[in-house]
């Protein structure tokens, strides 16, 4: 009999870094939209994943990046198993804000929460202004995991979630 494990995951980061797009890719079979509404408050998505002879039911909360929703977002950290902090590799500002996102997670989330930093939009090679090394260095400093993705091409999206779930499961 397979073990069935429910995991709660919250996705945070500045507005328009691609949180909703990453989750569309991951939970709705690979659709990418260029026109997409900014998230208001919180959205909920699900996906199940078989790994290491277990079935994981992921309950994923897609949060709004806009400043005015910060208090709501914070209240979802409390029961989480994993938190994904997303920035956009073509936005220096979104990268600078990563530290603040991680600090606010650390204040409210359980102590053993697993954090994954995602640098998204790596398909925008000409607009990239945050290097892979900068992302890796920051994640190392903050003591969290790291991966770069593109919600547009789908690169590393599956792998990112697998990486997160494996880390939660093995800790
Ligand atoms: P909020 O809901 O406001 O917090 O934004 P969000 O982080 O959920 O961003 P969203 O997914 O709404 O994407 C914002 C814009 O970036 C949209 O126009 C997307 O099509 C675009 N986008 C998202 N991911 C990628 C990507 O990997 N590559 C490219 N080129 N564009 C992307």
mmCIF file of C-alpha atoms and ligand atoms in Angstrom:
data_model
loop_
_atom_site.group_PDB
_atom_site.id
_atom_site.type_symbol
_atom_site.label_atom_id
_atom_site.label_comp_id
_atom_site.label_asym_id
_atom_site.label_seq_id
_atom_site.Cartn_x
_atom_site.Cartn_y
_atom_site.Cartn_z
ATOM 1 C CA UNK A 1 0.000 0.000 0.000
ATOM 2 C CA UNK A 2 1.303 3.395 -0.943
ATOM 3 C CA UNK A 3 1.688 5.946 1.760
ATOM 4 C CA UNK A 4 -0.417 9.035 1.162
ATOM 5 C CA UNK A 5 1.009 12.291 2.406
ATOM 6 C CA UNK A 6 -0.576 15.737 2.226
ATOM 7 C CA UNK A 7 1.797 18.680 1.917
ATOM 8 C CA UNK A 8 0.941 22.347 2.110
ATOM 9 C CA UNK A 9 2.995 24.628 -0.103
ATOM 10 C CA UNK A 10 2.811 28.435 -0.335
ATOM 11 C CA UNK A 11 4.214 30.385 -3.296
ATOM 12 C CA UNK A 12 5.320 33.970 -2.660
ATOM 13 C CA UNK A 13 7.293 36.742 -4.353
ATOM 14 C CA UNK A 14 6.838 40.165 -5.936
ATOM 15 C CA UNK A 15 3.938 40.882 -8.253
ATOM 16 C CA UNK A 16 4.365 39.586 -11.847
ATOM 17 C CA UNK A 17 7.416 37.373 -11.238
ATOM 18 C CA UNK A 18 5.326 34.462 -12.595
ATOM 19 C CA UNK A 19 3.911 32.652 -9.544
ATOM 20 C CA UNK A 20 0.524 31.979 -11.140
ATOM 21 C CA UNK A 21 2.179 31.016 -14.430
ATOM 22 C CA UNK A 22 4.431 28.478 -12.704
ATOM 23 C CA UNK A 23 1.386 26.940 -11.014
ATOM 24 C CA UNK A 24 -0.627 26.860 -14.251
ATOM 25 C CA UNK A 25 2.226 24.927 -15.805
ATOM 26 C CA UNK A 26 2.489 22.577 -12.908
ATOM 27 C CA UNK A 27 -1.172 21.954 -12.097
ATOM 28 C CA UNK A 28 -2.992 22.505 -15.398
ATOM 29 C CA UNK A 29 -0.892 20.512 -17.824
ATOM 30 C CA UNK A 30 1.459 22.987 -19.350
ATOM 31 C CA UNK A 31 -0.540 25.991 -20.488
ATOM 32 C CA UNK A 32 1.206 29.358 -20.682
ATOM 33 C CA UNK A 33 -0.627 32.677 -21.017
ATOM 34 C CA UNK A 34 0.877 36.079 -21.685
ATOM 35 C CA UNK A 35 -2.234 37.845 -20.469
ATOM 36 C CA UNK A 36 -3.038 36.837 -16.981
ATOM 37 C CA UNK A 37 -4.792 38.648 -14.145
ATOM 38 C CA UNK A 38 -2.809 39.642 -11.119
ATOM 39 C CA UNK A 39 -3.803 37.422 -8.177
ATOM 40 C CA UNK A 40 -6.216 38.997 -5.706
ATOM 41 C CA UNK A 41 -5.644 37.636 -2.212
ATOM 42 C CA UNK A 42 -5.055 33.890 -2.509
ATOM 43 C CA UNK A 43 -5.761 31.117 -5.026
ATOM 44 C CA UNK A 44 -5.734 27.414 -4.292
ATOM 45 C CA UNK A 45 -4.387 24.666 -6.562
ATOM 46 C CA UNK A 46 -3.736 20.936 -6.237
ATOM 47 C CA UNK A 47 -1.563 18.306 -7.775
ATOM 48 C CA UNK A 48 -0.558 14.822 -6.737
ATOM 49 C CA UNK A 49 2.905 13.450 -7.205
ATOM 50 C CA UNK A 50 4.333 9.922 -6.883
ATOM 51 C CA UNK A 51 7.855 9.820 -5.533
ATOM 52 C CA UNK A 52 9.939 7.328 -3.583
ATOM 53 C CA UNK A 53 6.982 4.892 -3.376
ATOM 54 C CA UNK A 54 4.705 7.475 -1.791
ATOM 55 C CA UNK A 55 1.876 9.596 -3.103
ATOM 56 C CA UNK A 56 2.060 13.241 -2.173
ATOM 57 C CA UNK A 57 -1.042 15.411 -2.364
ATOM 58 C CA UNK A 58 0.194 18.931 -2.828
ATOM 59 C CA UNK A 59 -2.112 21.690 -1.620
ATOM 60 C CA UNK A 60 -0.654 24.807 -3.146
ATOM 61 C CA UNK A 61 -1.507 28.382 -2.226
ATOM 62 C CA UNK A 62 -0.818 30.960 -4.922
ATOM 63 C CA UNK A 63 -0.458 34.307 -3.182
ATOM 64 C CA UNK A 64 -0.721 37.877 -4.453
ATOM 65 C CA UNK A 65 2.572 39.708 -4.766
ATOM 66 C CA UNK A 66 1.070 43.151 -4.259
ATOM 67 C CA UNK A 67 2.004 44.919 -1.045
ATOM 68 C CA UNK A 68 -1.622 45.371 0.075
ATOM 69 C CA UNK A 69 -2.091 41.587 0.447
ATOM 70 C CA UNK A 70 0.930 40.957 2.685
ATOM 71 C CA UNK A 71 -1.054 40.357 5.872
ATOM 72 C CA UNK A 72 -3.258 37.722 4.218
ATOM 73 C CA UNK A 73 -0.230 36.010 2.667
ATOM 74 C CA UNK A 74 1.559 35.844 5.987
ATOM 75 C CA UNK A 75 -1.363 34.045 7.661
ATOM 76 C CA UNK A 76 -0.886 31.125 5.244
ATOM 77 C CA UNK A 77 2.742 30.486 6.235
ATOM 78 C CA UNK A 78 1.813 29.086 9.606
ATOM 79 C CA UNK A 79 0.751 25.547 8.593
ATOM 80 C CA UNK A 80 3.007 25.139 5.620
ATOM 81 C CA UNK A 81 5.481 22.344 4.857
ATOM 82 C CA UNK A 82 7.167 24.146 1.985
ATOM 83 C CA UNK A 83 7.474 27.714 0.768
ATOM 84 C CA UNK A 84 8.566 28.733 -2.717
ATOM 85 C CA UNK A 85 9.974 32.249 -3.057
ATOM 86 C CA UNK A 86 9.983 33.397 -6.677
ATOM 87 C CA UNK A 87 11.860 36.241 -8.369
ATOM 88 C CA UNK A 88 12.163 37.199 -12.022
ATOM 89 C CA UNK A 89 15.698 36.976 -13.494
ATOM 90 C CA UNK A 90 14.839 40.013 -15.650
ATOM 91 C CA UNK A 91 13.898 42.147 -12.615
ATOM 92 C CA UNK A 92 16.626 43.266 -10.259
ATOM 93 C CA UNK A 93 13.965 44.724 -7.961
ATOM 94 C CA UNK A 94 12.236 41.359 -7.521
ATOM 95 C CA UNK A 95 15.618 39.799 -6.683
ATOM 96 C CA UNK A 96 16.439 42.463 -4.090
ATOM 97 C CA UNK A 97 13.096 41.771 -2.388
ATOM 98 C CA UNK A 98 13.856 38.057 -1.927
ATOM 99 C CA UNK A 99 15.573 38.650 1.389
ATOM 100 C CA UNK A 100 12.453 40.404 2.773
ATOM 101 C CA UNK A 101 10.189 37.588 1.600
ATOM 102 C CA UNK A 102 12.424 35.011 3.255
ATOM 103 C CA UNK A 103 12.544 37.033 6.480
ATOM 104 C CA UNK A 104 8.767 37.317 6.660
ATOM 105 C CA UNK A 105 8.446 33.563 6.040
ATOM 106 C CA UNK A 106 10.964 32.836 8.790
ATOM 107 C CA UNK A 107 8.961 34.960 11.230
ATOM 108 C CA UNK A 108 5.647 33.163 10.678
ATOM 109 C CA UNK A 109 6.311 29.686 9.249
ATOM 110 C CA UNK A 110 7.076 26.507 11.252
ATOM 111 C CA UNK A 111 10.755 26.148 12.104
ATOM 112 C CA UNK A 112 11.281 23.070 9.909
ATOM 113 C CA UNK A 113 9.630 24.577 6.800
ATOM 114 C CA UNK A 114 11.557 23.884 3.576
ATOM 115 C CA UNK A 115 12.201 26.939 1.421
ATOM 116 C CA UNK A 116 12.976 26.861 -2.296
ATOM 117 C CA UNK A 117 14.137 29.961 -4.159
ATOM 118 C CA UNK A 118 13.102 30.075 -7.834
ATOM 119 C CA UNK A 119 14.605 32.438 -10.410
ATOM 120 C CA UNK A 120 11.897 32.442 -13.118
ATOM 121 C CA UNK A 121 11.699 33.685 -16.763
ATOM 122 C CA UNK A 122 15.076 32.328 -17.874
ATOM 123 C CA UNK A 123 13.717 32.236 -21.445
ATOM 124 C CA UNK A 124 14.188 36.031 -21.471
ATOM 125 C CA UNK A 125 17.900 35.703 -22.188
ATOM 126 C CA UNK A 126 18.315 39.247 -23.545
ATOM 127 C CA UNK A 127 16.556 40.841 -20.603
ATOM 128 C CA UNK A 128 18.264 38.802 -17.909
ATOM 129 C CA UNK A 129 19.908 41.024 -15.270
ATOM 130 C CA UNK A 130 20.311 38.529 -12.389
ATOM 131 C CA UNK A 131 22.889 35.822 -13.087
ATOM 132 C CA UNK A 132 22.653 32.161 -12.123
ATOM 133 C CA UNK A 133 25.612 32.658 -9.745
ATOM 134 C CA UNK A 134 23.905 35.556 -7.944
ATOM 135 C CA UNK A 135 20.839 33.397 -7.376
ATOM 136 C CA UNK A 136 22.944 30.486 -6.133
ATOM 137 C CA UNK A 137 24.959 32.741 -3.817
ATOM 138 C CA UNK A 138 21.900 34.340 -2.280
ATOM 139 C CA UNK A 139 20.225 30.968 -1.678
ATOM 140 C CA UNK A 140 23.394 29.695 -0.056
ATOM 141 C CA UNK A 141 23.587 32.739 2.226
ATOM 142 C CA UNK A 142 19.944 32.337 3.212
ATOM 143 C CA UNK A 143 20.393 28.586 3.697
ATOM 144 C CA UNK A 144 17.673 27.585 1.245
ATOM 145 C CA UNK A 145 17.401 25.509 -1.955
ATOM 146 C CA UNK A 146 17.582 27.060 -5.416
ATOM 147 C CA UNK A 147 16.518 26.417 -9.003
ATOM 148 C CA UNK A 148 15.985 28.514 -12.146
ATOM 149 C CA UNK A 149 12.844 27.993 -14.249
ATOM 150 C CA UNK A 150 10.769 29.249 -17.132
ATOM 151 C CA UNK A 151 6.995 28.991 -16.887
ATOM 152 C CA UNK A 152 6.932 29.886 -20.578
ATOM 153 C CA UNK A 153 9.023 26.970 -21.859
ATOM 154 C CA UNK A 154 8.342 24.754 -18.849
ATOM 155 C CA UNK A 155 12.009 24.194 -18.115
ATOM 156 C CA UNK A 156 12.701 22.906 -14.570
ATOM 157 C CA UNK A 157 9.109 23.359 -13.359
ATOM 158 C CA UNK A 158 8.525 19.629 -12.681
ATOM 159 C CA UNK A 159 12.024 19.295 -11.314
ATOM 160 C CA UNK A 160 11.586 22.249 -8.947
ATOM 161 C CA UNK A 161 8.519 20.744 -7.289
ATOM 162 C CA UNK A 162 10.130 17.296 -7.136
ATOM 163 C CA UNK A 163 13.183 18.828 -5.518
ATOM 164 C CA UNK A 164 11.004 20.587 -2.928
ATOM 165 C CA UNK A 165 8.970 17.468 -2.115
ATOM 166 C CA UNK A 166 12.075 15.263 -1.859
ATOM 167 C CA UNK A 167 13.693 17.734 0.507
ATOM 168 C CA UNK A 168 10.578 17.884 2.705
ATOM 169 C CA UNK A 169 10.280 14.084 2.676
ATOM 170 C CA UNK A 170 13.929 13.447 3.530
ATOM 171 C CA UNK A 171 14.307 15.878 6.373
HETATM 172 P P1 LIG B 1 0.804 38.505 -9.056
HETATM 173 O O1 LIG B 1 -0.403 37.642 -9.128
HETATM 174 O O2 LIG B 1 0.515 39.956 -9.339
HETATM 175 O O3 LIG B 1 1.564 38.346 -7.777
HETATM 176 O O4 LIG B 1 1.799 38.023 -10.287
HETATM 177 P P2 LIG B 1 2.436 36.580 -10.552
HETATM 178 O O5 LIG B 1 3.735 36.457 -9.843
HETATM 179 O O6 LIG B 1 1.441 35.503 -10.295
HETATM 180 O O7 LIG B 1 2.812 36.640 -12.122
HETATM 181 P P3 LIG B 1 1.983 36.038 -13.359
HETATM 182 O O8 LIG B 1 2.051 34.558 -13.374
HETATM 183 O O9 LIG B 1 0.643 36.685 -13.332
HETATM 184 O O10 LIG B 1 2.853 36.544 -14.596
HETATM 185 C C1 LIG B 1 3.097 37.917 -14.870
HETATM 186 C C2 LIG B 1 3.499 38.077 -16.336
HETATM 187 O O11 LIG B 1 4.764 37.435 -16.581
HETATM 188 C C3 LIG B 1 2.514 37.467 -17.332
HETATM 189 O O12 LIG B 1 2.452 38.312 -18.459
HETATM 190 C C4 LIG B 1 3.147 36.143 -17.707
HETATM 191 O O13 LIG B 1 2.787 35.712 -18.988
HETATM 192 C C5 LIG B 1 4.640 36.498 -17.639
HETATM 193 N N1 LIG B 1 5.487 35.334 -17.313
HETATM 194 C C6 LIG B 1 5.348 34.491 -16.263
HETATM 195 N N2 LIG B 1 6.307 33.539 -16.265
HETATM 196 C C7 LIG B 1 7.074 33.791 -17.364
HETATM 197 C C8 LIG B 1 8.239 33.156 -17.935
HETATM 198 O O14 LIG B 1 8.784 32.165 -17.446
HETATM 199 N N3 LIG B 1 8.753 33.727 -19.080
HETATM 200 C C9 LIG B 1 8.194 34.824 -19.668
HETATM 201 N N4 LIG B 1 8.769 35.291 -20.781
HETATM 202 N N5 LIG B 1 7.113 35.436 -19.151
HETATM 203 C C10 LIG B 1 6.561 34.936 -18.032
#
